[in-house]
Amino acid sequence: MRIIIMGPPGVGKGTEASMLEAQFNIPHVSTGDIFRALFRTDDPIGIEAREYIDKGLLVPDELTNRIVETRFRTEDVHHGFIFDGYPRNVAQAEAFTKFLNERNWKVDTVINVDTKDETIIERLSGRRVCPKCGATYHIVSNKPRIENICDNDQTELIQRKDDKPETIKNRLEIYHRETKPVIEYYRKAGLLVNVDGSGDIENTHRQVLKIIGDLKW
Ligand code: AP5
Ligand code: ZN
């Protein structure tokens, strides 16, 4: 199964992709997570990417496409993937299509989760993440068992630097300008399916499971 999950920042792409990964044992590939992991290990690509991420800007395509190609050197993704946060502009979508075509791989579906900007702001401002394992929580809708402590490894949760109100605004603007045209790109390719992301986590998951259930794979 080869899936792309699209949608505005904070709509719940990562939450949904992690649930699918656990349920179907298919790797979840988030370019944002890869950049953050590279940064934590002082890798030069991570350090360069952080300059953009902290301001809410897109990391340049050349760097982003390169980390995707590197990720594909690991065999697990050859049998299926759930991409989250990539491609994020039309140039990336074209590069990804070319990359997949060269290997005779096809995306089965592109799931576009959407909701209004107000909800996004609420989700991102209440998000807390574990700096150790990357798990994501929300102070209201997705609380850890113990307040501000990761369920998996008891690490204290933090707020992402790009979840500050000013940066959220930049990310949303860039989403509307650069990422929305990718929806049209996949609609034209006959791959797009829309999901209403305004309900709770379970509601989004139910809609996605229905889409996956209808796929032939
Ligand atoms: P990335 O990490 O991909 O961030 P994003 O796309 O902005 O998305 P988020 O991770 O913020 O949100 P999400 O949709 O996964 O929501 P989540 O599940 O956490 O990218 C970060 C940066 O890296 C970019 O800004 C850019 O600089 C760079 N980058 C990454 N990819 C790139 C690319 N391809 N090209 C160039 N640059 C790139 O949920 C959010 C919160 O809401 C959580 O607290 C969660 O618990 C809660 N929640 C989730 N679903 C629901 C629900 N249905 N109801 C209530 N609460 C919910
Ligand atoms: Zn953790």
PDB file of C-alpha atoms and ligand atoms in Angstrom:
ATOM      1  CA  MET A   1       0.000   0.000   0.000  1.00  0.00           C
ATOM      2  CA  ARG A   2       1.440   3.381  -1.046  1.00  0.00           C
ATOM      3  CA  ILE A   3      -0.333   6.346   0.481  1.00  0.00           C
ATOM      4  CA  ILE A   4       0.257  10.077   0.696  1.00  0.00           C
ATOM      5  CA  ILE A   5      -1.511  11.987   3.455  1.00  0.00           C
ATOM      6  CA  MET A   6      -1.864  15.673   2.698  1.00  0.00           C
ATOM      7  CA  GLY A   7      -3.391  18.573   4.524  1.00  0.00           C
ATOM      8  CA  PRO A   8      -2.633  21.815   6.321  1.00  0.00           C
ATOM      9  CA  PRO A   9      -0.132  21.940   9.187  1.00  0.00           C
ATOM     10  CA  GLY A  10      -1.653  20.529  12.353  1.00  0.00           C
ATOM     11  CA  VAL A  11      -4.717  18.927  10.774  1.00  0.00           C
ATOM     12  CA  GLY A  12      -3.601  15.571  12.197  1.00  0.00           C
ATOM     13  CA  LYS A  13      -1.594  14.015   9.342  1.00  0.00           C
ATOM     14  CA  GLY A  14       1.104  12.684  11.657  1.00  0.00           C
ATOM     15  CA  THR A  15      -1.406  11.361  14.196  1.00  0.00           C
ATOM     16  CA  GLU A  16      -3.311   9.513  11.475  1.00  0.00           C
ATOM     17  CA  ALA A  17      -0.172   8.209   9.707  1.00  0.00           C
ATOM     18  CA  SER A  18       1.173   6.822  13.014  1.00  0.00           C
ATOM     19  CA  MET A  19      -2.118   5.004  13.613  1.00  0.00           C
ATOM     20  CA  LEU A  20      -1.978   3.473  10.129  1.00  0.00           C
ATOM     21  CA  GLU A  21       1.648   2.489  10.604  1.00  0.00           C
ATOM     22  CA  ALA A  22       0.800   0.656  13.835  1.00  0.00           C
ATOM     23  CA  GLN A  23      -2.266  -1.005  12.357  1.00  0.00           C
ATOM     24  CA  PHE A  24      -0.896  -2.092   8.963  1.00  0.00           C
ATOM     25  CA  ASN A  25       2.820  -2.273   9.725  1.00  0.00           C
ATOM     26  CA  ILE A  26       3.682   0.044   6.837  1.00  0.00           C
ATOM     27  CA  PRO A  27       6.412   2.662   7.400  1.00  0.00           C
ATOM     28  CA  HIS A  28       5.283   6.211   8.127  1.00  0.00           C
ATOM     29  CA  VAL A  29       7.613   8.672   6.420  1.00  0.00           C
ATOM     30  CA  SER A  30       7.365  12.277   7.594  1.00  0.00           C
ATOM     31  CA  THR A  31       9.866  14.687   6.058  1.00  0.00           C
ATOM     32  CA  GLY A  32       9.352  16.972   9.074  1.00  0.00           C
ATOM     33  CA  ASP A  33      10.287  14.105  11.437  1.00  0.00           C
ATOM     34  CA  ILE A  34      13.351  13.248   9.333  1.00  0.00           C
ATOM     35  CA  PHE A  35      14.565  16.867   9.445  1.00  0.00           C
ATOM     36  CA  ARG A  36      14.018  17.052  13.210  1.00  0.00           C
ATOM     37  CA  ALA A  37      15.864  13.754  13.754  1.00  0.00           C
ATOM     38  CA  LEU A  38      18.788  15.005  11.643  1.00  0.00           C
ATOM     39  CA  PHE A  39      18.881  18.182  13.656  1.00  0.00           C
ATOM     40  CA  ARG A  40      18.972  16.283  16.966  1.00  0.00           C
ATOM     41  CA  THR A  41      22.088  14.424  15.793  1.00  0.00           C
ATOM     42  CA  ASP A  42      23.795  17.652  14.619  1.00  0.00           C
ATOM     43  CA  ASP A  43      23.728  16.478  11.015  1.00  0.00           C
ATOM     44  CA  PRO A  44      24.554  19.427   8.667  1.00  0.00           C
ATOM     45  CA  ILE A  45      21.343  18.842   6.649  1.00  0.00           C
ATOM     46  CA  GLY A  46      19.308  19.041   9.857  1.00  0.00           C
ATOM     47  CA  ILE A  47      21.082  22.225  10.914  1.00  0.00           C
ATOM     48  CA  GLU A  48      20.451  23.832   7.526  1.00  0.00           C
ATOM     49  CA  ALA A  49      16.799  22.691   7.492  1.00  0.00           C
ATOM     50  CA  ARG A  50      16.192  24.122  10.971  1.00  0.00           C
ATOM     51  CA  GLU A  51      16.850  27.635   9.686  1.00  0.00           C
ATOM     52  CA  TYR A  52      13.713  27.279   7.571  1.00  0.00           C
ATOM     53  CA  ILE A  53      11.592  25.111   9.891  1.00  0.00           C
ATOM     54  CA  ASP A  54      11.836  27.462  12.869  1.00  0.00           C
ATOM     55  CA  LYS A  55      10.571  30.329  10.697  1.00  0.00           C
ATOM     56  CA  GLY A  56       7.731  28.232   9.291  1.00  0.00           C
ATOM     57  CA  LEU A  57       9.213  28.292   5.764  1.00  0.00           C
ATOM     58  CA  LEU A  58       9.570  25.351   3.403  1.00  0.00           C
ATOM     59  CA  VAL A  59      12.991  23.738   3.316  1.00  0.00           C
ATOM     60  CA  PRO A  60      14.406  24.118  -0.246  1.00  0.00           C
ATOM     61  CA  ASP A  61      13.257  21.397  -2.653  1.00  0.00           C
ATOM     62  CA  GLU A  62      16.754  20.197  -3.455  1.00  0.00           C
ATOM     63  CA  LEU A  63      17.417  19.339   0.190  1.00  0.00           C
ATOM     64  CA  THR A  64      13.956  17.866   0.729  1.00  0.00           C
ATOM     65  CA  ASN A  65      14.014  15.664  -2.379  1.00  0.00           C
ATOM     66  CA  ARG A  66      17.480  14.498  -1.365  1.00  0.00           C
ATOM     67  CA  ILE A  67      16.332  13.271   2.066  1.00  0.00           C
ATOM     68  CA  VAL A  68      13.408  11.470   0.435  1.00  0.00           C
ATOM     69  CA  GLU A  69      15.760   9.709  -1.978  1.00  0.00           C
ATOM     70  CA  THR A  70      18.024   8.790   0.924  1.00  0.00           C
ATOM     71  CA  ARG A  71      15.049   7.371   2.825  1.00  0.00           C
ATOM     72  CA  PHE A  72      14.307   5.142  -0.170  1.00  0.00           C
ATOM     73  CA  ARG A  73      17.720   3.521   0.177  1.00  0.00           C
ATOM     74  CA  THR A  74      16.247   1.611   3.112  1.00  0.00           C
ATOM     75  CA  GLU A  75      14.365  -1.400   1.869  1.00  0.00           C
ATOM     76  CA  ASP A  76      11.313  -1.212   4.161  1.00  0.00           C
ATOM     77  CA  VAL A  77       9.734   1.554   2.036  1.00  0.00           C
ATOM     78  CA  HIS A  78      10.103  -0.458  -1.179  1.00  0.00           C
ATOM     79  CA  HIS A  79       7.093  -2.532  -0.162  1.00  0.00           C
ATOM     80  CA  GLY A  80       4.815   0.336   0.816  1.00  0.00           C
ATOM     81  CA  PHE A  81       4.744   3.670   2.608  1.00  0.00           C
ATOM     82  CA  ILE A  82       2.582   6.311   4.210  1.00  0.00           C
ATOM     83  CA  PHE A  83       4.051   9.699   3.282  1.00  0.00           C
ATOM     84  CA  ASP A  84       3.100  12.646   5.467  1.00  0.00           C
ATOM     85  CA  GLY A  85       4.189  16.211   4.673  1.00  0.00           C
ATOM     86  CA  TYR A  86       5.698  15.409   1.281  1.00  0.00           C
ATOM     87  CA  PRO A  87       5.211  16.489  -1.471  1.00  0.00           C
ATOM     88  CA  ARG A  88       4.431  20.000  -0.325  1.00  0.00           C
ATOM     89  CA  ASN A  89       4.589  21.988  -3.562  1.00  0.00           C
ATOM     90  CA  VAL A  90       4.056  21.141  -7.236  1.00  0.00           C
ATOM     91  CA  ALA A  91       7.791  20.885  -7.991  1.00  0.00           C
ATOM     92  CA  GLN A  92       8.157  18.240  -5.242  1.00  0.00           C
ATOM     93  CA  ALA A  93       5.085  16.394  -6.520  1.00  0.00           C
ATOM     94  CA  GLU A  94       6.568  16.284 -10.023  1.00  0.00           C
ATOM     95  CA  ALA A  95       9.941  15.104  -8.717  1.00  0.00           C
ATOM     96  CA  PHE A  96       8.238  12.405  -6.637  1.00  0.00           C
ATOM     97  CA  THR A  97       6.146  11.158  -9.568  1.00  0.00           C
ATOM     98  CA  LYS A  98       9.302  10.927 -11.691  1.00  0.00           C
ATOM     99  CA  PHE A  99      11.155   9.106  -8.923  1.00  0.00           C
ATOM    100  CA  LEU A 100       8.328   6.563  -8.490  1.00  0.00           C
ATOM    101  CA  ASN A 101       7.820   6.099 -12.241  1.00  0.00           C
ATOM    102  CA  GLU A 102      11.500   5.263 -12.679  1.00  0.00           C
ATOM    103  CA  ARG A 103      10.941   2.370 -10.276  1.00  0.00           C
ATOM    104  CA  ASN A 104       7.551   1.344 -11.623  1.00  0.00           C
ATOM    105  CA  TRP A 105       5.908   2.196  -8.322  1.00  0.00           C
ATOM    106  CA  LYS A 106       2.493   3.802  -8.143  1.00  0.00           C
ATOM    107  CA  VAL A 107       0.770   5.712  -5.394  1.00  0.00           C
ATOM    108  CA  ASP A 108      -2.540   3.995  -4.535  1.00  0.00           C
ATOM    109  CA  THR A 109      -4.254   7.013  -3.050  1.00  0.00           C
ATOM    110  CA  VAL A 110      -3.681  10.574  -1.862  1.00  0.00           C
ATOM    111  CA  ILE A 111      -5.744  11.336   1.216  1.00  0.00           C
ATOM    112  CA  ASN A 112      -6.381  15.027   1.688  1.00  0.00           C
ATOM    113  CA  VAL A 113      -7.435  15.817   5.263  1.00  0.00           C
ATOM    114  CA  ASP A 114      -8.750  19.332   5.722  1.00  0.00           C
ATOM    115  CA  THR A 115     -10.364  21.632   8.237  1.00  0.00           C
ATOM    116  CA  LYS A 116     -10.647  25.352   8.868  1.00  0.00           C
ATOM    117  CA  ASP A 117      -7.719  27.535   9.917  1.00  0.00           C
ATOM    118  CA  GLU A 118      -9.255  28.227  13.356  1.00  0.00           C
ATOM    119  CA  THR A 119      -9.175  24.524  14.228  1.00  0.00           C
ATOM    120  CA  ILE A 120      -5.583  24.269  12.991  1.00  0.00           C
ATOM    121  CA  ILE A 121      -4.470  27.085  15.269  1.00  0.00           C
ATOM    122  CA  GLU A 122      -6.167  25.421  18.243  1.00  0.00           C
ATOM    123  CA  ARG A 123      -4.571  22.037  17.483  1.00  0.00           C
ATOM    124  CA  LEU A 124      -1.086  23.418  16.946  1.00  0.00           C
ATOM    125  CA  SER A 125      -1.078  25.681  19.970  1.00  0.00           C
ATOM    126  CA  GLY A 126      -2.155  22.783  22.216  1.00  0.00           C
ATOM    127  CA  ARG A 127       0.233  20.250  20.728  1.00  0.00           C
ATOM    128  CA  ARG A 128       2.984  18.805  22.927  1.00  0.00           C
ATOM    129  CA  VAL A 129       5.651  16.418  21.671  1.00  0.00           C
ATOM    130  CA  CYS A 130       8.094  14.004  23.239  1.00  0.00           C
ATOM    131  CA  PRO A 131      11.667  15.104  22.442  1.00  0.00           C
ATOM    132  CA  LYS A 132      12.851  11.511  22.875  1.00  0.00           C
ATOM    133  CA  CYS A 133      10.469   9.293  20.865  1.00  0.00           C
ATOM    134  CA  GLY A 134       8.561  11.915  18.840  1.00  0.00           C
ATOM    135  CA  ALA A 135       5.091  10.943  20.164  1.00  0.00           C
ATOM    136  CA  THR A 136       2.493  13.688  19.769  1.00  0.00           C
ATOM    137  CA  TYR A 137      -0.142  14.748  22.298  1.00  0.00           C
ATOM    138  CA  HIS A 138      -2.632  17.552  22.742  1.00  0.00           C
ATOM    139  CA  ILE A 139      -3.402  19.305  26.014  1.00  0.00           C
ATOM    140  CA  VAL A 140      -7.154  18.841  25.481  1.00  0.00           C
ATOM    141  CA  SER A 141      -7.927  16.289  22.758  1.00  0.00           C
ATOM    142  CA  ASN A 142      -5.092  13.787  23.144  1.00  0.00           C
ATOM    143  CA  LYS A 143      -3.731  13.941  26.674  1.00  0.00           C
ATOM    144  CA  PRO A 144      -0.905  11.777  27.976  1.00  0.00           C
ATOM    145  CA  ARG A 145      -1.784   9.551  30.972  1.00  0.00           C
ATOM    146  CA  ILE A 146       0.268  11.795  33.282  1.00  0.00           C
ATOM    147  CA  GLU A 147       0.142  15.512  32.578  1.00  0.00           C
ATOM    148  CA  ASN A 148       3.054  16.645  30.369  1.00  0.00           C
ATOM    149  CA  ILE A 149       4.838  13.258  30.539  1.00  0.00           C
ATOM    150  CA  CYS A 150       5.256  10.885  27.548  1.00  0.00           C
ATOM    151  CA  ASP A 151       3.325   7.608  27.943  1.00  0.00           C
ATOM    152  CA  ASN A 152       6.068   5.653  26.149  1.00  0.00           C
ATOM    153  CA  ASP A 153       9.203   6.719  27.991  1.00  0.00           C
ATOM    154  CA  GLN A 154       8.219   9.130  30.812  1.00  0.00           C
ATOM    155  CA  THR A 155      10.118  12.031  29.188  1.00  0.00           C
ATOM    156  CA  GLU A 156       8.854  15.554  29.843  1.00  0.00           C
ATOM    157  CA  LEU A 157       6.903  16.884  26.844  1.00  0.00           C
ATOM    158  CA  ILE A 158       7.854  20.071  25.018  1.00  0.00           C
ATOM    159  CA  GLN A 159       6.232  22.487  22.587  1.00  0.00           C
ATOM    160  CA  ARG A 160       7.660  22.592  19.054  1.00  0.00           C
ATOM    161  CA  LYS A 161       9.418  25.887  18.291  1.00  0.00           C
ATOM    162  CA  ASP A 162       7.373  26.297  15.099  1.00  0.00           C
ATOM    163  CA  ASP A 163       4.101  25.992  17.068  1.00  0.00           C
ATOM    164  CA  LYS A 164       4.351  29.640  18.224  1.00  0.00           C
ATOM    165  CA  PRO A 165       1.421  31.823  16.999  1.00  0.00           C
ATOM    166  CA  GLU A 166       3.540  33.936  14.593  1.00  0.00           C
ATOM    167  CA  THR A 167       5.126  30.874  12.988  1.00  0.00           C
ATOM    168  CA  ILE A 168       1.793  29.043  12.736  1.00  0.00           C
ATOM    169  CA  LYS A 169       0.524  32.016  10.723  1.00  0.00           C
ATOM    170  CA  ASN A 170       3.475  31.729   8.297  1.00  0.00           C
ATOM    171  CA  ARG A 171       2.985  27.985   7.922  1.00  0.00           C
ATOM    172  CA  LEU A 172      -0.681  28.416   7.113  1.00  0.00           C
ATOM    173  CA  GLU A 173       0.055  31.118   4.526  1.00  0.00           C
ATOM    174  CA  ILE A 174       2.620  28.906   2.840  1.00  0.00           C
ATOM    175  CA  TYR A 175       0.206  25.988   2.922  1.00  0.00           C
ATOM    176  CA  HIS A 176      -2.482  27.992   1.115  1.00  0.00           C
ATOM    177  CA  ARG A 177      -0.031  29.375  -1.437  1.00  0.00           C
ATOM    178  CA  GLU A 178       2.293  26.454  -2.144  1.00  0.00           C
ATOM    179  CA  THR A 179       0.734  23.205  -0.960  1.00  0.00           C
ATOM    180  CA  LYS A 180      -2.884  23.660  -2.023  1.00  0.00           C
ATOM    181  CA  PRO A 181      -1.953  23.426  -5.746  1.00  0.00           C
ATOM    182  CA  VAL A 182      -0.675  19.899  -5.006  1.00  0.00           C
ATOM    183  CA  ILE A 183      -4.279  18.907  -4.227  1.00  0.00           C
ATOM    184  CA  GLU A 184      -5.219  19.852  -7.777  1.00  0.00           C
ATOM    185  CA  TYR A 185      -2.165  17.991  -9.119  1.00  0.00           C
ATOM    186  CA  TYR A 186      -3.341  14.726  -7.531  1.00  0.00           C
ATOM    187  CA  ARG A 187      -6.982  15.373  -8.326  1.00  0.00           C
ATOM    188  CA  LYS A 188      -6.051  15.558 -12.008  1.00  0.00           C
ATOM    189  CA  ALA A 189      -4.085  12.327 -11.606  1.00  0.00           C
ATOM    190  CA  GLY A 190      -7.289  10.680 -10.320  1.00  0.00           C
ATOM    191  CA  LEU A 191      -5.727   9.838  -6.956  1.00  0.00           C
ATOM    192  CA  LEU A 192      -7.280  12.358  -4.588  1.00  0.00           C
ATOM    193  CA  VAL A 193      -9.768  11.479  -1.857  1.00  0.00           C
ATOM    194  CA  ASN A 194     -10.977  14.107   0.619  1.00  0.00           C
ATOM    195  CA  VAL A 195     -11.401  13.536   4.339  1.00  0.00           C
ATOM    196  CA  ASP A 196     -13.141  15.919   6.721  1.00  0.00           C
ATOM    197  CA  GLY A 197     -10.600  16.509   9.490  1.00  0.00           C
ATOM    198  CA  SER A 198     -12.808  18.683  11.662  1.00  0.00           C
ATOM    199  CA  GLY A 199     -14.024  15.856  13.900  1.00  0.00           C
ATOM    200  CA  ASP A 200     -12.028  14.027  16.561  1.00  0.00           C
ATOM    201  CA  ILE A 201      -9.067  11.701  15.930  1.00  0.00           C
ATOM    202  CA  GLU A 202     -11.303   8.611  15.750  1.00  0.00           C
ATOM    203  CA  ASN A 203     -13.597  10.288  13.256  1.00  0.00           C
ATOM    204  CA  THR A 204     -10.714  11.043  10.876  1.00  0.00           C
ATOM    205  CA  HIS A 205      -9.382   7.523  11.337  1.00  0.00           C
ATOM    206  CA  ARG A 206     -12.737   5.940  10.499  1.00  0.00           C
ATOM    207  CA  GLN A 207     -12.936   7.883   7.226  1.00  0.00           C
ATOM    208  CA  VAL A 208      -9.377   6.915   6.294  1.00  0.00           C
ATOM    209  CA  LEU A 209      -9.997   3.231   7.071  1.00  0.00           C
ATOM    210  CA  LYS A 210     -13.019   3.301   4.810  1.00  0.00           C
ATOM    211  CA  ILE A 211     -10.872   4.682   1.948  1.00  0.00           C
ATOM    212  CA  ILE A 212      -8.183   2.062   2.529  1.00  0.00           C
ATOM    213  CA  GLY A 213     -10.808  -0.667   2.688  1.00  0.00           C
ATOM    214  CA  ASP A 214     -11.961   0.338  -0.792  1.00  0.00           C
ATOM    215  CA  LEU A 215      -8.435   0.053  -2.253  1.00  0.00           C
ATOM    216  CA  LYS A 216      -7.281  -3.006  -4.099  1.00  0.00           C
ATOM    217  CA  TRP A 217      -3.809  -3.843  -2.797  1.00  0.00           C
TER     218      TRP A 217
HETATM  219  P1  AP5 B   1       5.916  18.859   9.530  1.00  0.00           P
HETATM  220  O1  AP5 B   1       6.492  18.264  10.722  1.00  0.00           O
HETATM  221  O2  AP5 B   1       5.504  17.983   8.394  1.00  0.00           O
HETATM  222  O3  AP5 B   1       4.739  19.812   9.973  1.00  0.00           O
HETATM  223  P2  AP5 B   1       3.316  20.149   9.338  1.00  0.00           P
HETATM  224  O4  AP5 B   1       3.002  19.652   7.980  1.00  0.00           O
HETATM  225  O5  AP5 B   1       3.247  21.600   9.523  1.00  0.00           O
HETATM  226  O6  AP5 B   1       2.367  19.297  10.120  1.00  0.00           O
HETATM  227  P3  AP5 B   1       2.400  19.061  11.625  1.00  0.00           P
HETATM  228  O7  AP5 B   1       3.370  18.005  12.005  1.00  0.00           O
HETATM  229  O8  AP5 B   1       2.536  20.370  12.323  1.00  0.00           O
HETATM  230  O9  AP5 B   1       0.912  18.608  11.852  1.00  0.00           O
HETATM  231  P4  AP5 B   1       0.117  17.260  11.552  1.00  0.00           P
HETATM  232  O10 AP5 B   1      -0.861  17.493  10.460  1.00  0.00           O
HETATM  233  O11 AP5 B   1       1.027  16.082  11.439  1.00  0.00           O
HETATM  234  O12 AP5 B   1      -0.708  17.213  12.897  1.00  0.00           O
HETATM  235  P5  AP5 B   1      -0.537  16.319  14.209  1.00  0.00           P
HETATM  236  O13 AP5 B   1      -0.909  14.903  13.901  1.00  0.00           O
HETATM  237  O14 AP5 B   1       0.759  16.572  14.887  1.00  0.00           O
HETATM  238  O15 AP5 B   1       6.908  19.933   8.920  1.00  0.00           O
HETATM  239  C1  AP5 B   1       7.545  20.886   9.720  1.00  0.00           C
HETATM  240  C2  AP5 B   1       8.404  21.779   8.880  1.00  0.00           C
HETATM  241  O16 AP5 B   1       9.398  20.988   8.204  1.00  0.00           O
HETATM  242  C3  AP5 B   1       7.695  22.545   7.759  1.00  0.00           C
HETATM  243  O17 AP5 B   1       7.110  23.733   8.214  1.00  0.00           O
HETATM  244  C4  AP5 B   1       8.870  22.781   6.810  1.00  0.00           C
HETATM  245  O18 AP5 B   1       9.673  23.821   7.276  1.00  0.00           O
HETATM  246  C5  AP5 B   1       9.653  21.489   6.907  1.00  0.00           C
HETATM  247  N1  AP5 B   1       9.226  20.507   5.912  1.00  0.00           N
HETATM  248  C6  AP5 B   1       8.645  19.292   6.163  1.00  0.00           C
HETATM  249  N2  AP5 B   1       8.354  18.657   5.016  1.00  0.00           N
HETATM  250  C7  AP5 B   1       8.749  19.497   4.019  1.00  0.00           C
HETATM  251  C8  AP5 B   1       8.688  19.432   2.603  1.00  0.00           C
HETATM  252  N3  AP5 B   1       8.151  18.382   1.975  1.00  0.00           N
HETATM  253  N4  AP5 B   1       9.203  20.473   1.900  1.00  0.00           N
HETATM  254  C9  AP5 B   1       9.751  21.534   2.489  1.00  0.00           C
HETATM  255  N5  AP5 B   1       9.809  21.671   3.836  1.00  0.00           N
HETATM  256  C10 AP5 B   1       9.322  20.670   4.581  1.00  0.00           C
HETATM  257  O19 AP5 B   1      -1.734  16.956  15.075  1.00  0.00           O
HETATM  258  C11 AP5 B   1      -1.657  18.285  15.570  1.00  0.00           C
HETATM  259  C12 AP5 B   1      -2.233  18.356  16.982  1.00  0.00           C
HETATM  260  O20 AP5 B   1      -3.638  18.118  16.954  1.00  0.00           O
HETATM  261  C13 AP5 B   1      -1.660  17.275  17.935  1.00  0.00           C
HETATM  262  O21 AP5 B   1      -1.580  17.854  19.206  1.00  0.00           O
HETATM  263  C14 AP5 B   1      -2.701  16.140  17.890  1.00  0.00           C
HETATM  264  O22 AP5 B   1      -2.712  15.407  19.094  1.00  0.00           O
HETATM  265  C15 AP5 B   1      -4.006  16.922  17.670  1.00  0.00           C
HETATM  266  N6  AP5 B   1      -4.977  16.258  16.791  1.00  0.00           N
HETATM  267  C16 AP5 B   1      -4.705  15.530  15.682  1.00  0.00           C
HETATM  268  N7  AP5 B   1      -5.861  15.141  15.071  1.00  0.00           N
HETATM  269  C17 AP5 B   1      -6.880  15.677  15.826  1.00  0.00           C
HETATM  270  C18 AP5 B   1      -8.296  15.652  15.729  1.00  0.00           C
HETATM  271  N8  AP5 B   1      -8.920  15.034  14.702  1.00  0.00           N
HETATM  272  N9  AP5 B   1      -9.005  16.288  16.687  1.00  0.00           N
HETATM  273  C19 AP5 B   1      -8.403  16.951  17.702  1.00  0.00           C
HETATM  274  N10 AP5 B   1      -7.081  16.998  17.868  1.00  0.00           N
HETATM  275  C20 AP5 B   1      -6.304  16.375  16.929  1.00  0.00           C
HETATM  276 ZN    ZN B   2       8.377   9.596  24.317  1.00  0.00          ZN
END
